[in-house]
MMTF fields as JSON, N, C-alpha, C and O atoms, coordinates in Angstrom:
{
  "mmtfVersion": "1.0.0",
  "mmtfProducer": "UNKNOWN",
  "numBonds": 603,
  "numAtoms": 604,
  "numGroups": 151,
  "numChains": 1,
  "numModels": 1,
  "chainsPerModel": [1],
  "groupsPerChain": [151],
  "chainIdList": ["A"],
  "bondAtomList": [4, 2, 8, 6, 12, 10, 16, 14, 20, 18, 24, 22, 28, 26, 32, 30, 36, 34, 40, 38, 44, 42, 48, 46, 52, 50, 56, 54, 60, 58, 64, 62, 68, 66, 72, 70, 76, 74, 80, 78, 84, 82, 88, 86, 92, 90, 96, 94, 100, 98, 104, 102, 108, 106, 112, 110, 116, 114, 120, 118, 124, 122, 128, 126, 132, 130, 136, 134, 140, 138, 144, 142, 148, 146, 152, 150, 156, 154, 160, 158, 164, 162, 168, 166, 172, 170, 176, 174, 180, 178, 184, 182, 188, 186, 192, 190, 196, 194, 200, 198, 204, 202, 208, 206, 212, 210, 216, 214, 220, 218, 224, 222, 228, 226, 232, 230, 236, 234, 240, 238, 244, 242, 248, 246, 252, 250, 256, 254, 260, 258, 264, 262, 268, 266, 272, 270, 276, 274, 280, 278, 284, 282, 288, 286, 292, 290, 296, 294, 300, 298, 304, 302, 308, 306, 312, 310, 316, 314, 320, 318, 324, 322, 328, 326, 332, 330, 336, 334, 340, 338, 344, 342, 348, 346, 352, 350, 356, 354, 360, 358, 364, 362, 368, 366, 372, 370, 376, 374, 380, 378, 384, 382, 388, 386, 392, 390, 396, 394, 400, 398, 404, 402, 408, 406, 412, 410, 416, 414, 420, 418, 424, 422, 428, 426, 432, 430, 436, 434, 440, 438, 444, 442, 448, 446, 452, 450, 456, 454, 460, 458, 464, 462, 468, 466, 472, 470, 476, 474, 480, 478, 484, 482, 488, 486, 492, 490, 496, 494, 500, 498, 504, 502, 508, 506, 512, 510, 516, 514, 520, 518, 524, 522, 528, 526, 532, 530, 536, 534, 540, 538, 544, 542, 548, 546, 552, 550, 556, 554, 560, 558, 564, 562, 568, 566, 572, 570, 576, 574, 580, 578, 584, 582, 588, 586, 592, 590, 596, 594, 600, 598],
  "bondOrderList": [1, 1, 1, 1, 1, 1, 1, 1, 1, 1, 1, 1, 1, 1, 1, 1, 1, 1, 1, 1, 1, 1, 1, 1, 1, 1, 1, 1, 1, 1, 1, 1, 1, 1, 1, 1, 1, 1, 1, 1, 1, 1, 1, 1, 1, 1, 1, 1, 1, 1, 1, 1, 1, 1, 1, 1, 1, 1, 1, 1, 1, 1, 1, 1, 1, 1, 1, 1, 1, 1, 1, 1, 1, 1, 1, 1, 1, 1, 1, 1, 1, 1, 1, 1, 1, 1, 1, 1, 1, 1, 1, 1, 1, 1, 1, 1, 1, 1, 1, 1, 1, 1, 1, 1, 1, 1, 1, 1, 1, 1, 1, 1, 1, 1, 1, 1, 1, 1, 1, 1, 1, 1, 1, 1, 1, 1, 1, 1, 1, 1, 1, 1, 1, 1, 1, 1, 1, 1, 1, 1, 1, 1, 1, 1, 1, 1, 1, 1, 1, 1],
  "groupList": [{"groupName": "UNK", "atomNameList": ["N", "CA", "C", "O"], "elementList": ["N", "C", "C", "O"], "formalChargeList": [0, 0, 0, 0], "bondAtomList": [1, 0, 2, 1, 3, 2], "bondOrderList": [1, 1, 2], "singleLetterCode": "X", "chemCompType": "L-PEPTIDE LINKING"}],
  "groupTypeList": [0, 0, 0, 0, 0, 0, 0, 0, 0, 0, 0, 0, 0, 0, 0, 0, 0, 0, 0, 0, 0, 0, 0, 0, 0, 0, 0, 0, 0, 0, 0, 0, 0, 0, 0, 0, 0, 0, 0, 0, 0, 0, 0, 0, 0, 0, 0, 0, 0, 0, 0, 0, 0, 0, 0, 0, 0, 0, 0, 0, 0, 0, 0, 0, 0, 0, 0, 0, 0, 0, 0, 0, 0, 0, 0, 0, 0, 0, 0, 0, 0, 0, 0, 0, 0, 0, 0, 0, 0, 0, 0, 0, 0, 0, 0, 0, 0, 0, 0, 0, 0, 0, 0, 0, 0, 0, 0, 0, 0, 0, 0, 0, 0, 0, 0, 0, 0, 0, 0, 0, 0, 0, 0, 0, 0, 0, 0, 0, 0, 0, 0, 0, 0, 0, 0, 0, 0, 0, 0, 0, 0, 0, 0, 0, 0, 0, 0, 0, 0, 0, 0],
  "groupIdList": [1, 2, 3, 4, 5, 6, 7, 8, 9, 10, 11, 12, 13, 14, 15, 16, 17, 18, 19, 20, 21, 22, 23, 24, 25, 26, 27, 28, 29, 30, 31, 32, 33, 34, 35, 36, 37, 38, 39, 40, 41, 42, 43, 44, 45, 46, 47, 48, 49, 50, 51, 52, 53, 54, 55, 56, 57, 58, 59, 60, 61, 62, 63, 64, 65, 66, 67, 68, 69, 70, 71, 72, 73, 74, 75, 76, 77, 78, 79, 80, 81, 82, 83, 84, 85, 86, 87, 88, 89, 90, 91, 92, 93, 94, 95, 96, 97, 98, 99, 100, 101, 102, 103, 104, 105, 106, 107, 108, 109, 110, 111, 112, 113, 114, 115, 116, 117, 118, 119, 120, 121, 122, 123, 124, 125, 126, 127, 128, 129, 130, 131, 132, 133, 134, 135, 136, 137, 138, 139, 140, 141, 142, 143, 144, 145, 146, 147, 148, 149, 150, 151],
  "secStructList": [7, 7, 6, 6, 6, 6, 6, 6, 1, 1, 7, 2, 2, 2, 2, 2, 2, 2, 2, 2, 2, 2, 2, 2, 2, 2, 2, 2, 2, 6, 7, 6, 6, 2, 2, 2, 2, 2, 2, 6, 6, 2, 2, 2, 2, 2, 2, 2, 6, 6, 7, 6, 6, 2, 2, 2, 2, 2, 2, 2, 2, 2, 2, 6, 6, 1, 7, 6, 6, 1, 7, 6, 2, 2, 2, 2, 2, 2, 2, 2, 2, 2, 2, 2, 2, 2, 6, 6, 6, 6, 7, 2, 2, 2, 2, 2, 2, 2, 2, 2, 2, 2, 2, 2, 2, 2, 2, 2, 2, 2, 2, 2, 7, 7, 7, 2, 2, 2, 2, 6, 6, 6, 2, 2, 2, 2, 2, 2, 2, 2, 2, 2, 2, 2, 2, 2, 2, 2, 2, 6, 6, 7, 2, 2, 2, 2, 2, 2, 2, 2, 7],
  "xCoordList": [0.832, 0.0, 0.871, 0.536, 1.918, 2.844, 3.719, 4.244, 3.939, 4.471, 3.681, 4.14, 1.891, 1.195, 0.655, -0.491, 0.814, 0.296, 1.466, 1.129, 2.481, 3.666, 3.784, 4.848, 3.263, 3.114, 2.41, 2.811, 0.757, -0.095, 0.406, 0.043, 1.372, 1.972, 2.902, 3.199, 3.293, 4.586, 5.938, 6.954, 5.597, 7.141, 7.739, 8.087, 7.705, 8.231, 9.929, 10.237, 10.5, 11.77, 11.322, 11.661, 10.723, 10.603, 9.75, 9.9, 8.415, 7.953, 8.679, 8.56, 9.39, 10.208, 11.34, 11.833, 11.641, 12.401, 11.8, 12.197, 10.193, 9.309, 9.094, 9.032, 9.026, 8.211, 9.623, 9.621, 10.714, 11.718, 12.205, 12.505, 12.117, 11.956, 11.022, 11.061, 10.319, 8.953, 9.055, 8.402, 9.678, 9.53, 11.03, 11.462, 12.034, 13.493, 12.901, 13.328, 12.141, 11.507, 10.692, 10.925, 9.787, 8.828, 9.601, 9.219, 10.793, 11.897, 12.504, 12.488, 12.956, 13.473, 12.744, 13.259, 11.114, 10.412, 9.915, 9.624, 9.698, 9.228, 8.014, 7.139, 7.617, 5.854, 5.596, 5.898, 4.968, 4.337, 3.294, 2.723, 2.851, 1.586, 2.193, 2.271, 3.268, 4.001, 4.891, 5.134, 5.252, 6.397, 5.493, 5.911, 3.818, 3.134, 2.749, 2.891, 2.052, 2.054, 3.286, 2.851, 4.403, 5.688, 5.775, 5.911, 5.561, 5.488, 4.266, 4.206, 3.725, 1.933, 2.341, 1.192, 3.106, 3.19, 4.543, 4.6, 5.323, 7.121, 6.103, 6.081, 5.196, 3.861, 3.575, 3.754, 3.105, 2.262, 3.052, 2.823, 4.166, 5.152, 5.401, 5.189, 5.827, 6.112, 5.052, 5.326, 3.77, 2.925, 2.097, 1.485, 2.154, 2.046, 3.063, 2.488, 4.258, 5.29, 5.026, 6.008, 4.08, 3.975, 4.669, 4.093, 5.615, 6.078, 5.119, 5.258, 4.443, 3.771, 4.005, 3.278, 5.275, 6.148, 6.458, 5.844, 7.177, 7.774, 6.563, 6.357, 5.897, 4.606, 3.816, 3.118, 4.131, 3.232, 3.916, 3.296, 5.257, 6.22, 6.228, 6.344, 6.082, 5.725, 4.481, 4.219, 3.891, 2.289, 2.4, 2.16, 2.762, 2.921, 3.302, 2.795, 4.726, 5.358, 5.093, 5.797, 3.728, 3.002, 1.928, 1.767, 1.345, 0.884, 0.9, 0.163, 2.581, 3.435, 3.611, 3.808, 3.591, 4.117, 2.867, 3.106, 1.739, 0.746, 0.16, -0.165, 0.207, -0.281, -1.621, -2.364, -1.984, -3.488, -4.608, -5.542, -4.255, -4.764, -4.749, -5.163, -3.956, -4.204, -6.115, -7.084, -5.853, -6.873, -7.06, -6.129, -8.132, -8.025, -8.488, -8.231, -9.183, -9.273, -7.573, -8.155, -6.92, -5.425, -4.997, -4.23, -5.625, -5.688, -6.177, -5.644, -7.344, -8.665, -7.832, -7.787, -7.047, -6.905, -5.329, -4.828, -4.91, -3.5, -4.117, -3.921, -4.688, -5.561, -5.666, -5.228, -7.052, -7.093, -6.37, -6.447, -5.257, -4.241, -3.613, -3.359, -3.086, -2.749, -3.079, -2.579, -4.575, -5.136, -5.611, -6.07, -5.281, -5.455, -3.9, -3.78, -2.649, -1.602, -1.633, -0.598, -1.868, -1.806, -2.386, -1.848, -4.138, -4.852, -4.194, -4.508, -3.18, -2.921, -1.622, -1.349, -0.843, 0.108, -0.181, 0.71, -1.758, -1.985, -1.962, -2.205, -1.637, -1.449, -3.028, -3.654, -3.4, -5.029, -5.069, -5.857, -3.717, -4.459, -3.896, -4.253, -2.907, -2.34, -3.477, -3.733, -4.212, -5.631, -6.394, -6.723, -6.887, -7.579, -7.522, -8.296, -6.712, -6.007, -6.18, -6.899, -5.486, -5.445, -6.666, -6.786, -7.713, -9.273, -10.068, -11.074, -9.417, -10.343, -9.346, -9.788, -8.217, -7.667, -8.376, -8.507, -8.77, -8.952, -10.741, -11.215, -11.322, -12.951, -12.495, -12.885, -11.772, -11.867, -11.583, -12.127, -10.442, -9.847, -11.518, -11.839, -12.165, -13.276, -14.437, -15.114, -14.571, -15.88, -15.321, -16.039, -13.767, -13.443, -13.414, -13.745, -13.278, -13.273, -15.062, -15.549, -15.669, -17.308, -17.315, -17.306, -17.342, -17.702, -17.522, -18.407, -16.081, -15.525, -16.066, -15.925, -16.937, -17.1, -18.535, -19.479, -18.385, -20.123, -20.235, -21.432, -19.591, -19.935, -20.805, -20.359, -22.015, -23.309, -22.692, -22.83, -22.168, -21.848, -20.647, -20.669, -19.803, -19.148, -19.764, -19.439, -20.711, -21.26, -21.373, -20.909, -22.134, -22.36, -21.2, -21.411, -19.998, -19.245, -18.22, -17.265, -18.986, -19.134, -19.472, -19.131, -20.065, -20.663, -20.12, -20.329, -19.253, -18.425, -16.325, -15.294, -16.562, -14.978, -15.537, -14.879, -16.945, -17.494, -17.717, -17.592, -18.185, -18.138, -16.854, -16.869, -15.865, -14.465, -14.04, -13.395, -14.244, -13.905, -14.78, -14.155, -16.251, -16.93, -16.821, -17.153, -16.478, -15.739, -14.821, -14.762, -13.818, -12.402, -12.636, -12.122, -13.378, -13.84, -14.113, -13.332, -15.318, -15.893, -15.351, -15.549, -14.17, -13.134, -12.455, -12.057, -12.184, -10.987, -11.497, -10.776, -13.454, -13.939, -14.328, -14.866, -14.309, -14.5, -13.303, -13.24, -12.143, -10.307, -10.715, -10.53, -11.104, -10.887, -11.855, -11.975, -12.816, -14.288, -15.038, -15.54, -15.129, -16.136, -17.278, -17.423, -18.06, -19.292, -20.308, -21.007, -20.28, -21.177, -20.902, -21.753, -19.637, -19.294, -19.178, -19.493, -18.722, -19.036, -20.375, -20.55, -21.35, -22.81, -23.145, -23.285, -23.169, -23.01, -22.239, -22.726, -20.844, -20.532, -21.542, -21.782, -21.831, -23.099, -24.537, -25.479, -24.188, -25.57, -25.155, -26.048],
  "yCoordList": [-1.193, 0.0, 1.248, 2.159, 1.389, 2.501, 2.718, 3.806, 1.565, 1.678, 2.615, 3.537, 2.177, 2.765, 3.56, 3.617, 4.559, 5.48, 6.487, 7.581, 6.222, 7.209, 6.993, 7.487, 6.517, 6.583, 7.298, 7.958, 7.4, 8.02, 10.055, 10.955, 9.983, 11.531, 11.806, 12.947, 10.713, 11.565, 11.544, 12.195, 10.455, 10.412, 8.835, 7.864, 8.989, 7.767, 7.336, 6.184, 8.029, 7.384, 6.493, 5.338, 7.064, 6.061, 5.371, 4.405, 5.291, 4.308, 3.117, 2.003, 3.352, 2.197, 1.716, 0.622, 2.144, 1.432, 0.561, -0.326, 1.509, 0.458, -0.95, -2.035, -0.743, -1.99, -2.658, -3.814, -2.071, -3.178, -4.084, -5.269, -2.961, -4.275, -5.576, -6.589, -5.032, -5.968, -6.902, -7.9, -6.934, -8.367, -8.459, -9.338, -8.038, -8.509, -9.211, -10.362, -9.128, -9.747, -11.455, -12.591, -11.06, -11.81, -13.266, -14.407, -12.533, -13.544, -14.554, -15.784, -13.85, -14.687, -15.792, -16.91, -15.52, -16.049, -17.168, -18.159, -17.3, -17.872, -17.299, -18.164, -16.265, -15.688, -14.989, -13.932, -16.134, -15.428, -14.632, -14.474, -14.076, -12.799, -12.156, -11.418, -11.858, -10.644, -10.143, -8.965, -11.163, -10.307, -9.828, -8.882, -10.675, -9.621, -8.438, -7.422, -8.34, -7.265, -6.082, -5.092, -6.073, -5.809, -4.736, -3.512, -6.272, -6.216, -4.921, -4.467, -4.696, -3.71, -3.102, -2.718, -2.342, -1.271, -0.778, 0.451, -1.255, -0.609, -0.749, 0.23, -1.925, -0.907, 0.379, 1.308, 0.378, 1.713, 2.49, 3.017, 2.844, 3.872, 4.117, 5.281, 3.246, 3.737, 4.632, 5.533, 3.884, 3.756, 5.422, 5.936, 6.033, 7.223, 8.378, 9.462, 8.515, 8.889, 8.41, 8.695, 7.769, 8.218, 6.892, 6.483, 6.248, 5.625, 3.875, 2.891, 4.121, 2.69, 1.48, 0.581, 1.195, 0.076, -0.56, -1.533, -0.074, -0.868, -0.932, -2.016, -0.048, -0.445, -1.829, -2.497, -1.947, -3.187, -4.179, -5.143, -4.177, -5.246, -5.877, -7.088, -4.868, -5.101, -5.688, -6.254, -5.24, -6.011, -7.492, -8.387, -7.671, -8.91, -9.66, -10.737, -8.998, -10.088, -10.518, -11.373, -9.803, -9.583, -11.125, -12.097, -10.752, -11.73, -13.41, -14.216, -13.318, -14.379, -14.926, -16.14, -14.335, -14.191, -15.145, -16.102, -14.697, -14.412, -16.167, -17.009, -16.144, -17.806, -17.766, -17.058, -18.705, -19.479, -19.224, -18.426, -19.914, -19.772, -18.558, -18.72, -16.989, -16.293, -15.71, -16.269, -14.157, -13.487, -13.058, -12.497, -13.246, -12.634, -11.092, -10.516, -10.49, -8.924, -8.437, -7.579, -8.311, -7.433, -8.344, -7.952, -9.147, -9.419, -8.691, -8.066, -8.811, -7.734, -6.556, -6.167, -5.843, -4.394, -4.733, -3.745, -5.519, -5.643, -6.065, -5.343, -6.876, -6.434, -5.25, -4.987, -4.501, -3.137, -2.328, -1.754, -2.218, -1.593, -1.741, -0.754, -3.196, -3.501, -3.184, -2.621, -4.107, -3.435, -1.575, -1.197, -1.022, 0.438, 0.905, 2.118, 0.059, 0.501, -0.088, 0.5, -0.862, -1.747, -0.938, -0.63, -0.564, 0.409, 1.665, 2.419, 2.033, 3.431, 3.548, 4.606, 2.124, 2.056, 1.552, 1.238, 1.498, 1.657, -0.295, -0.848, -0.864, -2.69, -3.286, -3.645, -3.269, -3.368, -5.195, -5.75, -5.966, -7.531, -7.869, -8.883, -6.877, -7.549, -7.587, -8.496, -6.221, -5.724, -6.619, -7.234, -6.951, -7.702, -9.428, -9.888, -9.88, -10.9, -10.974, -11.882, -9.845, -9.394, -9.625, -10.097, -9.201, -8.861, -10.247, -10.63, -10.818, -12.382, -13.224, -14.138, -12.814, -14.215, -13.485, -14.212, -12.113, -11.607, -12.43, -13.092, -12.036, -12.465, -14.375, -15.093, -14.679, -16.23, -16.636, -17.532, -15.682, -15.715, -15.718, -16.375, -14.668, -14.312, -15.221, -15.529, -15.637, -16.876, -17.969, -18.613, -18.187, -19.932, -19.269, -20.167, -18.08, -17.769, -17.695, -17.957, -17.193, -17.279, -18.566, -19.059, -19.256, -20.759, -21.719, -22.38, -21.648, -21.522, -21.722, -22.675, -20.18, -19.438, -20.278, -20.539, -20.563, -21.36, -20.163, -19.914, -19.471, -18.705, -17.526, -16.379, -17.821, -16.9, -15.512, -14.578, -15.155, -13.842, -13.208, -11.99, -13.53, -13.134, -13.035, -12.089, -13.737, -14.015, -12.177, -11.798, -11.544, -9.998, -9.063, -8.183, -9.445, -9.152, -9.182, -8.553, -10.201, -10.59, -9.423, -9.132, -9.014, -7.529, -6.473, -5.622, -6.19, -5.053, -5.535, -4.867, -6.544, -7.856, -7.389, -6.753, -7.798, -8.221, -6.902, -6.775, -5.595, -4.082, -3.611, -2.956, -3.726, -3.64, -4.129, -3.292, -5.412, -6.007, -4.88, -4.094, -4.978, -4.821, -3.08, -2.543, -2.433, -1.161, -0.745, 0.341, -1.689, -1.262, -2.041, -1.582, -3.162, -3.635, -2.744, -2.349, -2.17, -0.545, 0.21, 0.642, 0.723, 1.392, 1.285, 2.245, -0.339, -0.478, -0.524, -0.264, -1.06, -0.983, 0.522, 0.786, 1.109, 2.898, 3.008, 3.06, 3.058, 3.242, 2.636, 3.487, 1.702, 1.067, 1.215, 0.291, 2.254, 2.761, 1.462, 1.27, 0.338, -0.153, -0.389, -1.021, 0.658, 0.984, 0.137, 0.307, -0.828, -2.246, -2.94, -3.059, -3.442, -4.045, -3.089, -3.286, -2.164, -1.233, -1.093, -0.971, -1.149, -0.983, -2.562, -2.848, -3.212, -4.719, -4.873, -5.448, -4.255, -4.464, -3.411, -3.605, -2.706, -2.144, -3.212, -3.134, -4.263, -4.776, -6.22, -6.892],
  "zCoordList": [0.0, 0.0, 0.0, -0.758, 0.742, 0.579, -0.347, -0.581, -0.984, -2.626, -3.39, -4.064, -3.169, -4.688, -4.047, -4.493, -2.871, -2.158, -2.668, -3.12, -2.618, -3.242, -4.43, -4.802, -5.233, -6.776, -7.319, -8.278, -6.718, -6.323, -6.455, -7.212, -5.274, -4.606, -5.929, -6.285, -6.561, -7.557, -7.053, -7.297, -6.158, -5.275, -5.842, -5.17, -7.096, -7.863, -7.321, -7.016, -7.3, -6.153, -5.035, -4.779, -4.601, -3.274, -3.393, -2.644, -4.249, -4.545, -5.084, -4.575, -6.062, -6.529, -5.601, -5.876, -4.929, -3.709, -2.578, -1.822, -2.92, -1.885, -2.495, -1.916, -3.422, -4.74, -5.006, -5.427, -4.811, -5.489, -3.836, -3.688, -2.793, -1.567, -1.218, -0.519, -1.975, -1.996, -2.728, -2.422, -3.637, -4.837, -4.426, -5.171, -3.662, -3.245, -2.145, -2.242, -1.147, 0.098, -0.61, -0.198, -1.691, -2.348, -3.15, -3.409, -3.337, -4.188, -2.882, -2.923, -1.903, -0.911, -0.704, -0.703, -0.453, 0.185, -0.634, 0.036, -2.2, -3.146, -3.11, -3.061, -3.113, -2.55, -4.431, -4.985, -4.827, -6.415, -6.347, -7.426, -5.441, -5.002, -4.95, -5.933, -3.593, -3.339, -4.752, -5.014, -5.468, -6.226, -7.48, -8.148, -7.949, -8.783, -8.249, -8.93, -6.597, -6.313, -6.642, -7.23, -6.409, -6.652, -7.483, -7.486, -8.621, -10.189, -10.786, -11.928, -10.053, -10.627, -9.962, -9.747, -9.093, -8.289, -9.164, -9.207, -9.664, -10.583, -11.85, -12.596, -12.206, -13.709, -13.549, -14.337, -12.445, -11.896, -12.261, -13.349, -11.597, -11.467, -12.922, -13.259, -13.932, -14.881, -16.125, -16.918, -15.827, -16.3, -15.988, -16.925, -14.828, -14.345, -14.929, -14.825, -15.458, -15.645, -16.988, -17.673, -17.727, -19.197, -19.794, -20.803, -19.449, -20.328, -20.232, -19.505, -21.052, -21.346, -21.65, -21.227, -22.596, -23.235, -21.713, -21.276, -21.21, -19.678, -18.65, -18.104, -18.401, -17.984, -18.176, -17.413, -19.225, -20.168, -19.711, -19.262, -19.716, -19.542, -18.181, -17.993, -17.143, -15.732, -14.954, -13.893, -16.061, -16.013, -16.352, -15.541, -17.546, -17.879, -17.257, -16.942, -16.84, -15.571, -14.333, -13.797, -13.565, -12.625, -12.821, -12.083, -14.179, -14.758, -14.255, -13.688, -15.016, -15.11, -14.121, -14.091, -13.283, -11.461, -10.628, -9.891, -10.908, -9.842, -9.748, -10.585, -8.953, -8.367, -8.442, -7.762, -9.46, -9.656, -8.174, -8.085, -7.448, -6.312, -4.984, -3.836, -5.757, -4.541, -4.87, -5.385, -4.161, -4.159, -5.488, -6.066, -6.044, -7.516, -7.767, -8.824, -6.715, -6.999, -7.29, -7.953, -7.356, -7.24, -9.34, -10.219, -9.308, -10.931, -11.817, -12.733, -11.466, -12.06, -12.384, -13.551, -11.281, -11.229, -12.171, -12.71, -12.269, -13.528, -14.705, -15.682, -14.83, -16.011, -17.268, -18.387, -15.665, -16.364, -16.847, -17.934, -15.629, -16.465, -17.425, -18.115, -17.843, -18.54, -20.088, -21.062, -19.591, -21.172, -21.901, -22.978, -20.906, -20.632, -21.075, -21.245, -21.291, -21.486, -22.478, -22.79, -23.527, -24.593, -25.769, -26.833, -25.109, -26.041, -26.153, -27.074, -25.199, -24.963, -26.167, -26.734, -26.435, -27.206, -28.651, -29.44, -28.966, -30.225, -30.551, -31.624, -29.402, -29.783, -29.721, -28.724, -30.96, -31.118, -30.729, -29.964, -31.706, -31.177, -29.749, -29.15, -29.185, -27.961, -26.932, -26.142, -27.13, -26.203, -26.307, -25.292, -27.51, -27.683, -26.922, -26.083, -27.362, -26.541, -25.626, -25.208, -24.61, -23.21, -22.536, -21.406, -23.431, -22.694, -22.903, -22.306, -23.803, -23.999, -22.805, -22.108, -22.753, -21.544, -20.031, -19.045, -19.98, -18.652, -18.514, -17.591, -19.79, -19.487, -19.238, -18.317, -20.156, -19.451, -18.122, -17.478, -17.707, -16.092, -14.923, -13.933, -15.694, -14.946, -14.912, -13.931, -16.252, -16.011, -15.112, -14.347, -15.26, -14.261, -13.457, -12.682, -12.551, -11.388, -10.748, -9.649, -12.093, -11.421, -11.017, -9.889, -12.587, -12.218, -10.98, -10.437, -10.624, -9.588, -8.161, -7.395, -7.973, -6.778, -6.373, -7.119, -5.119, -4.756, -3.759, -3.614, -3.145, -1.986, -2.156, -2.213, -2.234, -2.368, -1.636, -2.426, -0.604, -0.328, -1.046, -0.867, -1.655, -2.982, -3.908, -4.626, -4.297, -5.557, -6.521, -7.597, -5.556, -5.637, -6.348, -7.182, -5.845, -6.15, -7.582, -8.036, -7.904, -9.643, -10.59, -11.737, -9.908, -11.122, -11.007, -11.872, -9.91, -10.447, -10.822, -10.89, -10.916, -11.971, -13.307, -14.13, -13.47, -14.775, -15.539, -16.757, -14.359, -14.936, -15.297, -16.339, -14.817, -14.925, -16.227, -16.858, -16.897, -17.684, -18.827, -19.54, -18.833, -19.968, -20.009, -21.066, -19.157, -19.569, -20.111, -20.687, -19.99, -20.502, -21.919, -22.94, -21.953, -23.609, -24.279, -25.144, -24.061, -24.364, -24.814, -25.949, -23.721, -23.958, -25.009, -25.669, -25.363, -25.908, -27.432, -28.395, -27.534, -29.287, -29.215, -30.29, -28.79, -29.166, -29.795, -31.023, -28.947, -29.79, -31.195, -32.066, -31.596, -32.449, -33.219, -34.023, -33.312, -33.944, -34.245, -35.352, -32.99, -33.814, -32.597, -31.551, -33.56, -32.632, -32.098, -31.099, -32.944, -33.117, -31.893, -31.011, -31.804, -30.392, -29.172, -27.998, -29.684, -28.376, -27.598, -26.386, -28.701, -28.122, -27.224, -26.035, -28.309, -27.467, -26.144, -25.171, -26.162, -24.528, -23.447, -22.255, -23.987, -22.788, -22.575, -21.786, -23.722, -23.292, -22.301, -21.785]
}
């Protein structure tokens, strides 16, 4: 939290010292959560500061990182970004891609889920997803699917 709280402030130095202790801590430990967390917080940073290419790259590796079985909200939110840095760099099939492996991530995670008091919580994963879709067929003028992801 104090990594992306000073990323947040513009205090990208010390954010990235926070985030590179964190995945230096995460590595010791073998902890594939901690070092995507890590990993989306040195995205962040770059990703705030404009440069998108390494952004992307950090995401990915966050990705790569993240153990099947942790919490999957802190996915969701690499994701978005992700595909929010992809569209932002003009990579129409990488986005694309991106947003079909994130909606599949999301149905095996519904499917998944029996716990009726989560269940709720499905619709704003699933708003997340079908916004940044939105997002991403507007970039790409095609209005047709765009309208369809509102439905």
């Amino acid at each position: 939290i104090m990594a992306e709280t000073l990323t947040w402030n513009n205090r990208f130095d010390e954010a990235m010292v926070e985030a590179k202790n964190m995945h230096d801590d995460a590595l010791k430990r073998h902890d594939g959560f901690g070092q995507a967390l890590a990993n989306r917080v040195i995205a962040l940073v770059y990703g705030v500061k404009g440069d998108m290419s390494v952004a992307v790259d950090y995401f990915q590796k966050a990705l790569k990182v993240y153990p099947e079985d942790s919490s999957f909200p802190p996915k969701i939110d690499i994701y978005t970004y992700l595909c929010s840095c992809l569209d932002e760099l003009g990579k129409a099939k990488e986005t694309d891609a991106t947003l079909n492996q994130w909606k599949a991530y999301l149905d095996s995670k519904y499917q998944a889920n029996t716990d009726s008091t989560r269940i709720p919580n499905f619709g704003n994963y699933y708003f997340l997803f079908f916004k940044t879709r939105y997002q991403f067929d507007l970039s790409q003028k095609d209005y047709a699917k765009a309208a369809a992801d509102l439905d």
